[in-house]
Short mmCIF file of C-alpha atoms and ligand atoms in Angstrom, two decimals:
data_model
loop_
_atom_site.label_atom_id
_atom_site.label_comp_id
_atom_site.label_asym_id
_atom_site.label_seq_id
_atom_site.Cartn_x
_atom_site.Cartn_y
_atom_site.Cartn_z
CA MET A 1 74.06 10.03 -38.25
CA SER A 2 73.74 9.57 -34.96
CA ARG A 3 71.12 7.86 -32.82
CA PRO A 4 70.50 6.41 -29.58
CA ASP A 5 72.51 3.46 -28.17
CA LEU A 6 69.96 0.91 -27.67
CA LEU A 7 72.92 -0.82 -24.72
CA GLN A 8 73.62 2.49 -22.86
CA ARG A 9 69.90 3.36 -22.77
CA LEU A 10 69.39 -0.16 -21.23
CA ALA A 11 72.12 0.62 -18.70
CA ALA A 12 70.67 4.02 -17.79
CA ARG A 13 67.19 2.20 -17.31
CA THR A 14 69.03 -0.49 -14.84
CA ALA A 15 70.78 2.61 -13.11
CA GLY A 16 67.37 4.05 -12.85
CA ARG A 17 65.93 0.99 -11.19
CA GLU A 18 68.55 0.92 -8.81
CA ARG A 19 68.28 4.06 -8.13
CA ALA A 20 64.81 3.95 -7.09
CA GLY A 21 65.68 0.80 -5.19
CA LEU A 22 63.28 -1.57 -6.94
CA ARG A 23 66.50 -3.68 -8.79
CA ARG A 24 65.42 -7.04 -8.70
CA ARG A 25 68.05 -9.99 -7.53
CA LEU A 26 68.69 -12.76 -8.94
CA ARG A 27 69.73 -15.83 -6.91
CA ALA A 28 71.55 -19.49 -7.99
CA VAL A 29 69.58 -21.95 -5.38
CA GLU A 30 72.37 -25.07 -4.75
CA HIS A 31 69.74 -27.74 -3.25
CA ALA A 32 66.37 -27.90 -2.95
CA HIS A 33 64.58 -30.65 -1.25
CA GLY A 34 60.63 -30.00 -1.03
CA MET A 35 60.28 -26.27 0.23
CA HIS A 36 64.09 -26.68 2.21
CA ILE A 37 66.67 -24.70 0.07
CA ARG A 38 69.78 -23.75 0.01
CA ILE A 39 71.52 -20.60 -0.67
CA ASN A 40 74.77 -19.25 -0.37
CA GLY A 41 75.23 -22.01 2.09
CA ARG A 42 72.43 -21.41 4.00
CA GLU A 43 69.66 -23.63 4.46
CA LEU A 44 65.98 -21.66 4.04
CA LEU A 45 62.93 -22.74 4.40
CA ALA A 46 60.98 -21.45 1.45
CA PHE A 47 57.68 -19.96 1.02
CA CYS A 48 57.59 -18.79 -2.04
CA SER A 49 57.27 -21.59 -4.51
CA ASN A 50 54.28 -22.31 -6.64
CA ASP A 51 54.68 -26.03 -6.15
CA TYR A 52 51.34 -25.83 -4.35
CA LEU A 53 50.63 -30.01 -4.04
CA GLY A 54 54.38 -30.75 -3.29
CA LEU A 55 54.59 -32.56 -6.22
CA ALA A 56 58.01 -31.21 -7.97
CA ARG A 57 59.90 -33.91 -6.21
CA HIS A 58 57.03 -36.75 -6.19
CA PRO A 59 59.08 -39.89 -6.70
CA LYS A 60 55.76 -41.15 -9.63
CA VAL A 61 56.67 -38.07 -10.89
CA ILE A 62 60.81 -38.14 -11.14
CA ALA A 63 60.34 -41.96 -12.23
CA ALA A 64 58.11 -41.22 -15.23
CA LEU A 65 60.42 -37.84 -16.27
CA ARG A 66 63.59 -40.80 -16.15
CA GLU A 67 61.65 -42.83 -18.05
CA ALA A 68 60.82 -41.18 -21.11
CA ALA A 69 64.00 -39.26 -21.22
CA ASN A 70 65.37 -42.53 -21.51
CA GLU A 71 63.24 -43.42 -24.26
CA HIS A 72 63.36 -40.37 -26.20
CA GLY A 73 66.51 -38.52 -24.91
CA ALA A 74 66.46 -34.92 -22.77
CA GLY A 75 64.12 -33.02 -26.06
CA ALA A 76 61.67 -33.17 -28.44
CA THR A 77 64.25 -32.43 -31.16
CA ALA A 78 61.53 -30.58 -33.18
CA ALA A 79 58.22 -28.82 -33.22
CA HIS A 80 55.26 -30.46 -32.92
CA LEU A 81 54.10 -30.47 -36.45
CA ILE A 82 57.79 -31.50 -37.73
CA CYS A 83 58.67 -34.47 -35.34
CA GLY A 84 58.38 -33.49 -31.85
CA HIS A 85 55.36 -34.73 -31.16
CA ARG A 86 55.43 -37.61 -29.20
CA ARG A 87 52.76 -40.51 -27.53
CA GLU A 88 53.96 -39.13 -24.32
CA HIS A 89 52.26 -35.21 -25.41
CA VAL A 90 48.96 -36.85 -26.83
CA ALA A 91 48.09 -38.70 -23.55
CA LEU A 92 48.91 -35.63 -21.82
CA GLU A 93 46.74 -34.13 -23.40
CA GLU A 94 44.16 -36.35 -23.63
CA GLU A 95 44.27 -36.86 -19.96
CA LEU A 96 44.14 -32.79 -19.28
CA ALA A 97 40.89 -32.52 -22.04
CA GLU A 98 39.15 -35.16 -19.87
CA TRP A 99 40.48 -33.75 -16.37
CA THR A 100 38.93 -30.36 -17.36
CA GLN A 101 36.03 -31.72 -19.36
CA ARG A 102 36.46 -30.07 -22.85
CA GLU A 103 37.07 -31.85 -26.16
CA ARG A 104 40.53 -31.46 -26.81
CA ALA A 105 43.82 -29.66 -25.43
CA LEU A 106 46.76 -28.52 -26.63
CA LEU A 107 50.61 -28.52 -24.53
CA PHE A 108 52.57 -25.41 -25.05
CA SER A 109 56.07 -24.77 -23.59
CA SER A 110 54.95 -22.27 -21.43
CA GLY A 111 52.40 -20.44 -20.02
CA TRP A 112 53.35 -16.74 -21.53
CA LEU A 113 53.39 -18.95 -25.26
CA ALA A 114 50.02 -20.52 -24.56
CA ASN A 115 48.81 -16.64 -23.85
CA LEU A 116 50.38 -15.42 -27.11
CA GLY A 117 49.49 -17.80 -28.88
CA ALA A 118 45.77 -17.77 -27.78
CA MET A 119 45.20 -14.07 -28.13
CA GLN A 120 46.93 -13.81 -31.37
CA ALA A 121 45.24 -16.59 -33.06
CA LEU A 122 41.99 -15.63 -31.77
CA LEU A 123 41.90 -11.81 -32.05
CA ASP A 124 43.84 -11.48 -35.56
CA GLY A 125 44.94 -8.09 -35.49
CA ASP A 126 41.64 -6.85 -34.82
CA GLY A 127 38.65 -6.92 -32.31
CA VAL A 128 39.13 -5.62 -28.78
CA CYS A 129 40.48 -7.54 -25.62
CA VAL A 130 38.44 -6.48 -22.04
CA GLN A 131 41.09 -7.56 -19.14
CA ASP A 132 41.01 -7.40 -15.04
CA LYS A 133 43.66 -4.75 -14.25
CA LEU A 134 45.80 -7.14 -12.14
CA ASN A 135 45.81 -9.79 -15.02
CA HIS A 136 49.39 -11.37 -15.16
CA ALA A 137 51.76 -9.71 -17.34
CA SER A 138 51.48 -12.50 -20.12
CA LEU A 139 47.83 -12.04 -20.55
CA LEU A 140 47.98 -8.50 -20.72
CA ASP A 141 51.19 -8.65 -23.43
CA ALA A 142 49.26 -10.88 -25.31
CA ALA A 143 46.34 -8.45 -26.11
CA LYS A 144 49.00 -6.06 -26.92
CA LEU A 145 51.43 -8.33 -29.34
CA SER A 146 47.67 -9.49 -30.71
CA GLY A 147 47.39 -6.06 -32.43
CA ALA A 148 43.69 -5.77 -30.33
CA ALA A 149 42.66 -2.95 -28.61
CA LEU A 150 43.39 -3.51 -24.94
CA LYS A 151 40.68 -2.04 -22.66
CA ARG A 152 41.12 -3.24 -18.69
CA TYR A 153 38.79 -3.03 -16.09
CA GLN A 154 38.77 -2.39 -12.15
CA HIS A 155 39.82 -5.30 -10.35
CA ALA A 156 37.07 -8.34 -10.00
CA ASP A 157 34.55 -5.44 -10.92
CA CYS A 158 31.95 -6.89 -13.17
CA GLU A 159 30.41 -3.12 -13.88
CA SER A 160 33.26 -1.73 -15.02
CA ALA A 161 33.96 -5.20 -17.17
CA ALA A 162 30.46 -4.52 -18.37
CA ARG A 163 31.29 -0.79 -19.61
CA GLN A 164 34.41 -1.96 -21.39
CA LEU A 165 32.81 -4.53 -23.49
CA ALA A 166 29.50 -2.02 -24.26
CA GLY A 167 32.61 0.79 -25.30
CA ALA A 168 33.35 -1.57 -27.85
CA GLY A 169 30.66 -1.61 -30.30
CA GLY A 170 30.14 -4.67 -32.57
CA LEU A 171 33.80 -5.53 -32.55
CA PRO A 172 34.80 -8.89 -32.08
CA ALA A 173 35.42 -9.50 -28.42
CA LEU A 174 37.94 -11.41 -25.61
CA LEU A 175 37.18 -10.94 -22.03
CA ALA A 176 40.62 -12.40 -20.40
CA THR A 177 41.28 -12.98 -16.80
CA ASP A 178 43.30 -14.71 -14.27
CA GLY A 179 41.19 -17.31 -12.24
CA VAL A 180 43.11 -16.91 -9.33
CA PHE A 181 45.05 -13.61 -9.81
CA SER A 182 49.20 -14.57 -9.17
CA MET A 183 49.84 -11.53 -6.62
CA ASP A 184 46.86 -11.28 -5.18
CA GLY A 185 45.54 -15.25 -4.80
CA ASP A 186 41.93 -14.25 -5.19
CA VAL A 187 39.71 -15.72 -7.43
CA ALA A 188 37.91 -13.96 -10.15
CA PRO A 189 34.05 -13.58 -10.35
CA LEU A 190 33.96 -16.35 -12.72
CA ARG A 191 30.03 -16.93 -12.62
CA GLU A 192 29.60 -13.51 -13.26
CA LEU A 193 31.82 -12.72 -16.33
CA ALA A 194 30.98 -15.62 -17.83
CA ALA A 195 27.35 -14.64 -17.69
CA LEU A 196 27.95 -10.97 -18.93
CA CYS A 197 29.87 -12.48 -22.02
CA SER A 198 26.87 -14.56 -22.95
CA ARG A 199 25.02 -11.45 -22.61
CA GLU A 200 27.59 -9.58 -24.56
CA SER A 201 28.38 -12.26 -27.14
CA ALA A 202 32.06 -11.98 -25.76
CA THR A 203 34.66 -14.97 -25.30
CA LEU A 204 35.80 -15.85 -22.35
CA MET A 205 39.30 -16.66 -21.29
CA VAL A 206 40.28 -18.12 -18.05
CA ASP A 207 44.12 -18.08 -17.33
CA ASP A 208 44.10 -20.84 -14.43
CA ALA A 209 47.87 -21.02 -13.68
CA HIS A 210 47.09 -21.05 -10.03
CA GLY A 211 44.04 -22.87 -9.65
CA ILE A 212 44.80 -26.13 -11.47
CA GLY A 213 45.26 -28.96 -8.92
CA VAL A 214 44.40 -26.34 -6.09
CA LEU A 215 40.38 -25.75 -6.46
CA GLY A 216 37.69 -27.38 -7.10
CA ALA A 217 36.59 -31.42 -7.48
CA GLN A 218 39.86 -33.27 -8.31
CA GLY A 219 41.80 -30.17 -8.36
CA ALA A 220 40.15 -29.28 -11.44
CA GLY A 221 40.28 -25.94 -11.09
CA SER A 222 38.71 -22.16 -10.42
CA VAL A 223 36.07 -22.83 -13.40
CA ALA A 224 35.43 -26.57 -12.29
CA GLU A 225 34.48 -24.89 -8.86
CA ALA A 226 32.60 -21.89 -10.46
CA GLY A 227 30.44 -25.05 -12.30
CA LEU A 228 30.99 -23.21 -15.60
CA SER A 229 30.46 -25.21 -18.43
CA PRO A 230 33.15 -25.36 -21.69
CA SER A 231 30.48 -23.15 -23.56
CA GLU A 232 30.26 -20.66 -20.73
CA VAL A 233 34.48 -20.46 -20.51
CA PRO A 234 35.28 -21.60 -23.92
CA VAL A 235 38.89 -20.29 -23.46
CA LEU A 236 40.74 -22.25 -20.72
CA MET A 237 44.26 -21.93 -20.47
CA ALA A 238 46.65 -23.64 -17.29
CA THR A 239 49.84 -23.86 -16.30
CA LEU A 240 52.23 -27.18 -15.60
CA GLY A 241 54.44 -25.16 -13.98
CA LYS A 242 53.15 -24.47 -10.57
CA ALA A 243 50.88 -26.73 -8.90
CA LEU A 244 51.57 -30.19 -10.83
CA GLY A 245 55.24 -29.42 -10.43
CA THR A 246 56.79 -29.63 -13.66
CA ALA A 247 56.95 -27.27 -16.48
CA GLY A 248 54.90 -25.80 -19.62
CA ALA A 249 51.01 -25.68 -20.27
CA PHE A 250 48.02 -25.90 -22.25
CA ILE A 251 44.78 -24.71 -23.90
CA ALA A 252 42.00 -26.68 -23.00
CA GLY A 253 38.57 -25.94 -24.99
CA SER A 254 36.45 -27.38 -28.52
CA ALA A 255 37.69 -29.34 -31.03
CA ALA A 256 37.36 -26.71 -32.86
CA LEU A 257 39.40 -24.19 -31.11
CA ILE A 258 42.54 -26.65 -30.40
CA GLU A 259 42.39 -27.31 -34.37
CA GLY A 260 42.62 -23.36 -35.43
CA LEU A 261 45.32 -22.97 -32.38
CA THR A 262 47.17 -26.04 -34.09
CA GLN A 263 47.18 -24.01 -37.32
CA PHE A 264 47.33 -20.22 -36.46
CA ALA A 265 49.08 -19.75 -32.77
CA ARG A 266 52.68 -18.93 -34.07
CA THR A 267 54.25 -19.70 -30.43
CA TYR A 268 52.86 -23.22 -31.15
CA VAL A 269 53.84 -23.76 -34.50
CA TYR A 270 57.42 -22.37 -34.61
CA THR A 271 59.08 -23.77 -31.01
CA THR A 272 60.46 -26.97 -29.91
CA ALA A 273 58.04 -29.31 -28.22
CA LEU A 274 57.93 -29.29 -24.76
CA PRO A 275 60.59 -32.76 -23.98
CA PRO A 276 58.53 -35.59 -23.95
CA SER A 277 59.77 -36.84 -20.77
CA LEU A 278 58.31 -33.58 -19.12
CA ALA A 279 54.93 -34.95 -20.09
CA ALA A 280 55.25 -38.11 -19.07
CA ALA A 281 56.51 -36.91 -16.14
CA THR A 282 53.04 -34.36 -15.94
CA SER A 283 50.47 -37.36 -16.49
CA ALA A 284 52.01 -38.59 -13.63
CA ALA A 285 51.95 -35.25 -11.63
CA VAL A 286 47.79 -35.15 -12.81
CA ARG A 287 47.26 -38.70 -12.04
CA ILE A 288 48.44 -37.79 -8.34
CA ALA A 289 47.01 -34.31 -8.06
CA ARG A 290 43.33 -35.59 -9.11
CA THR A 291 42.89 -38.62 -6.54
CA GLU A 292 45.54 -37.93 -3.47
CA THR A 293 42.80 -35.39 -2.34
CA TRP A 294 44.41 -35.21 1.03
CA ARG A 295 47.15 -32.72 -0.34
CA ARG A 296 44.14 -30.55 -1.23
CA GLU A 297 43.31 -30.71 2.35
CA LYS A 298 46.13 -30.68 4.15
CA LEU A 299 47.32 -27.36 1.80
CA ASN A 300 43.42 -25.75 3.23
CA ALA A 301 44.18 -26.91 6.78
CA LEU A 302 47.63 -25.14 6.45
CA ILE A 303 46.22 -22.01 4.61
CA ALA A 304 43.83 -21.70 7.96
CA ARG A 305 45.98 -22.31 10.00
CA PHE A 306 48.61 -19.21 8.65
CA ARG A 307 45.56 -17.00 8.14
CA ALA A 308 44.12 -17.14 11.76
CA GLY A 309 48.14 -16.86 13.37
CA ALA A 310 48.32 -13.70 10.81
CA GLN A 311 45.20 -12.35 12.30
CA GLN A 312 46.16 -12.74 15.81
CA LEU A 313 49.39 -11.07 14.91
CA GLY A 314 47.64 -8.35 13.33
CA LEU A 315 48.95 -8.45 10.07
CA PRO A 316 47.75 -6.74 7.05
CA LEU A 317 46.46 -9.79 4.80
CA ALA A 318 44.71 -9.58 1.89
CA GLU A 319 41.14 -11.44 1.22
CA SER A 320 42.12 -14.88 -0.15
CA ARG A 321 41.61 -18.54 0.32
CA THR A 322 44.07 -19.80 -1.95
CA PRO A 323 47.90 -20.91 -1.36
CA ILE A 324 48.88 -17.27 -2.16
CA GLN A 325 48.25 -15.53 1.37
CA PRO A 326 49.87 -12.21 0.29
CA VAL A 327 50.98 -9.36 3.20
CA LEU A 328 50.39 -6.17 2.18
CA LEU A 329 53.13 -3.68 3.30
CA GLY A 330 52.24 -0.70 0.79
CA ASP A 331 56.11 0.66 1.16
CA ALA A 332 58.70 -1.16 -1.70
CA GLU A 333 61.95 -0.48 0.81
CA ALA A 334 59.72 -1.62 3.89
CA THR A 335 59.00 -5.12 1.85
CA LEU A 336 62.82 -5.36 0.84
CA ARG A 337 63.65 -4.90 4.92
CA ALA A 338 61.07 -7.24 6.12
CA ALA A 339 61.94 -10.17 3.57
CA ASP A 340 65.96 -9.72 5.07
CA GLU A 341 65.25 -10.13 8.39
CA LEU A 342 63.21 -12.86 7.79
CA GLU A 343 65.66 -14.39 5.94
CA SER A 344 68.13 -13.82 8.47
CA GLY A 345 65.96 -15.71 10.60
CA GLY A 346 65.74 -18.59 7.51
CA VAL A 347 62.73 -17.95 6.11
CA LEU A 348 62.73 -17.08 2.62
CA VAL A 349 59.19 -15.54 0.72
CA GLY A 350 59.19 -13.21 -2.04
CA ALA A 351 59.24 -9.36 -1.71
CA ILE A 352 57.17 -8.42 -4.66
CA ARG A 353 57.72 -4.33 -5.47
CA PRO A 354 56.69 -2.27 -8.34
CA PRO A 355 56.21 -2.77 -11.45
CA SER A 356 55.07 -6.11 -10.84
CA VAL A 357 52.29 -4.55 -8.42
CA PRO A 358 51.00 -1.40 -8.71
CA ALA A 359 52.82 1.42 -6.58
CA ASN A 360 52.47 1.66 -2.92
CA GLY A 361 51.82 -1.70 -3.39
CA ALA A 362 54.14 -3.87 -2.25
CA ARG A 363 54.04 -6.81 -0.46
CA LEU A 364 55.56 -10.06 0.44
CA ARG A 365 54.02 -12.46 -1.35
CA ILE A 366 53.63 -16.18 0.62
CA THR A 367 52.70 -19.11 -0.87
CA LEU A 368 52.40 -22.26 0.97
CA SER A 369 52.33 -26.08 0.15
CA ALA A 370 51.08 -29.38 1.30
CA ALA A 371 55.00 -30.41 1.41
CA HIS A 372 55.26 -27.58 4.23
CA GLN A 373 54.18 -29.39 7.90
CA GLU A 374 52.28 -26.83 10.60
CA ALA A 375 55.38 -26.67 12.55
CA ASP A 376 56.80 -24.88 8.92
CA VAL A 377 53.66 -22.77 9.54
CA ASP A 378 54.22 -21.97 12.82
CA ARG A 379 57.59 -20.98 12.19
CA LEU A 380 56.65 -18.49 9.54
CA LEU A 381 54.65 -17.09 11.73
CA ASP A 382 57.32 -16.98 14.42
CA ALA A 383 59.36 -15.16 11.90
CA LEU A 384 56.64 -12.41 10.85
CA ALA A 385 55.74 -11.74 14.71
CA LYS A 386 59.68 -10.37 14.87
CA GLY A 387 60.31 -9.41 11.31
CA LEU A 388 57.48 -7.01 11.27
CA SER A 389 57.26 -6.04 14.51
CA ARG A 390 58.94 -2.99 13.80
CA HIS A 391 57.44 -2.62 10.46
CA CYS A 392 53.56 -3.40 11.10
CA GLU A 393 52.43 -0.31 12.53
CA ARG A 394 53.67 1.83 9.39
CA ALA A 395 53.17 -1.46 6.62
CA THR A 396 49.23 -1.15 8.18
CA LYS A 397 49.11 2.29 7.67
CA ALA A 398 50.18 1.99 4.38
CA ALA A 399 47.60 -1.14 3.60
CA SER A 400 44.80 0.28 4.95
CA SER A 401 45.37 3.64 2.06
CA LEU A 402 45.81 0.98 -0.73
C1 PLP B 1 48.45 -16.19 -14.23
C2 PLP B 1 49.72 -16.88 -14.96
N1 PLP B 1 49.55 -16.94 -16.32
C3 PLP B 1 50.98 -17.07 -16.53
C4 PLP B 1 51.77 -17.37 -15.92
C5 PLP B 1 53.17 -17.94 -16.93
O1 PLP B 1 53.01 -18.99 -16.84
P1 PLP B 1 54.30 -19.61 -16.96
O2 PLP B 1 55.61 -19.61 -16.04
O3 PLP B 1 54.43 -21.15 -17.34
O4 PLP B 1 55.47 -19.08 -18.24
C6 PLP B 1 51.97 -16.91 -14.93
C7 PLP B 1 53.24 -17.39 -14.05
O5 PLP B 1 54.21 -17.89 -14.28
C8 PLP B 1 50.48 -16.72 -14.13
O6 PLP B 1 50.84 -16.50 -12.69
#
């Protein structure tokens, strides 16, 4: 019997991506110090990290990691339910629950695994999962893998979400949204979505990967900023690898939700626990994120400085008040060229192209951090002025047709 060769098929897809000019490049960072990184021997000022509060290299975070590694070793050595659950995990879960004002929290090894585990456990192979079109890939894939019907609504459009829910009849429904959209930087209409879910008896899940640490009092995130209670947002997910500067994720909610996930979330049960040293480092990061308000203030001042400068330059900025500040160029090739030009001037930004964003939605994804200085933002604006002058007219046209 002759069958298609899977490796050949994959190679053909890769070649197709190359031909379309959409091949992704993998490059090794040789050294990183805050937002200053070295690639291929060249020093670059990075505007593409998600370390929004500048905690990844905080001395207290590193000291906590070292201390716990000395005590527990490099890894947890087993899943949580076997013997991987250490007191550092317990302490971190309690701190995260308290911070987000939920009864309990449960750690996962990554945001992907948290979204996968939560949806698979909650939807249990039936029902409907209603999602914003621009949700992160992990939420969309989690719904598909859960066996539920995935219904997508127009970005941030509550009426479109209501239509999708109404179409689901009396089936059990989960409505999931990013709190802050990862490629656009805008904040979801959480209060309206919560009201819709309450009217429709649907469960609301918010993925606050990019809101935690950044928005709300003490950085408790977009849900706290919107003033929504645990009953309005019963499933809150956030990651540890962005503003907290470490890695991993958690789901926070009622004691019953967490107990249910402990039993049924397969990505929790059948995987090695996060290294306890990372849990200890994250606890240190949470304490700093909550108390060092100046980090959020500085970040917001840098965001305002960037937006004012970019508007003066006439750059096609997205409507975003968060550290994610996309410059919408539209055309994938132009975006790659613009990023290359910025890099030759010593500034590194992400060139985001389809399929990570819709066709004609290519953009420079600029991210700001409290670890940047005003002079860094000015250098970025300078590089954008030089690097984009040739692309800008075309870019503005492309962006206005999005
Ligand atoms: C909104 C959102 N959710 C989930 C994830 C996945 O989190 P992790 O990197 O911890 O797997 C990301 C990005 O990485 C994200 O941007």
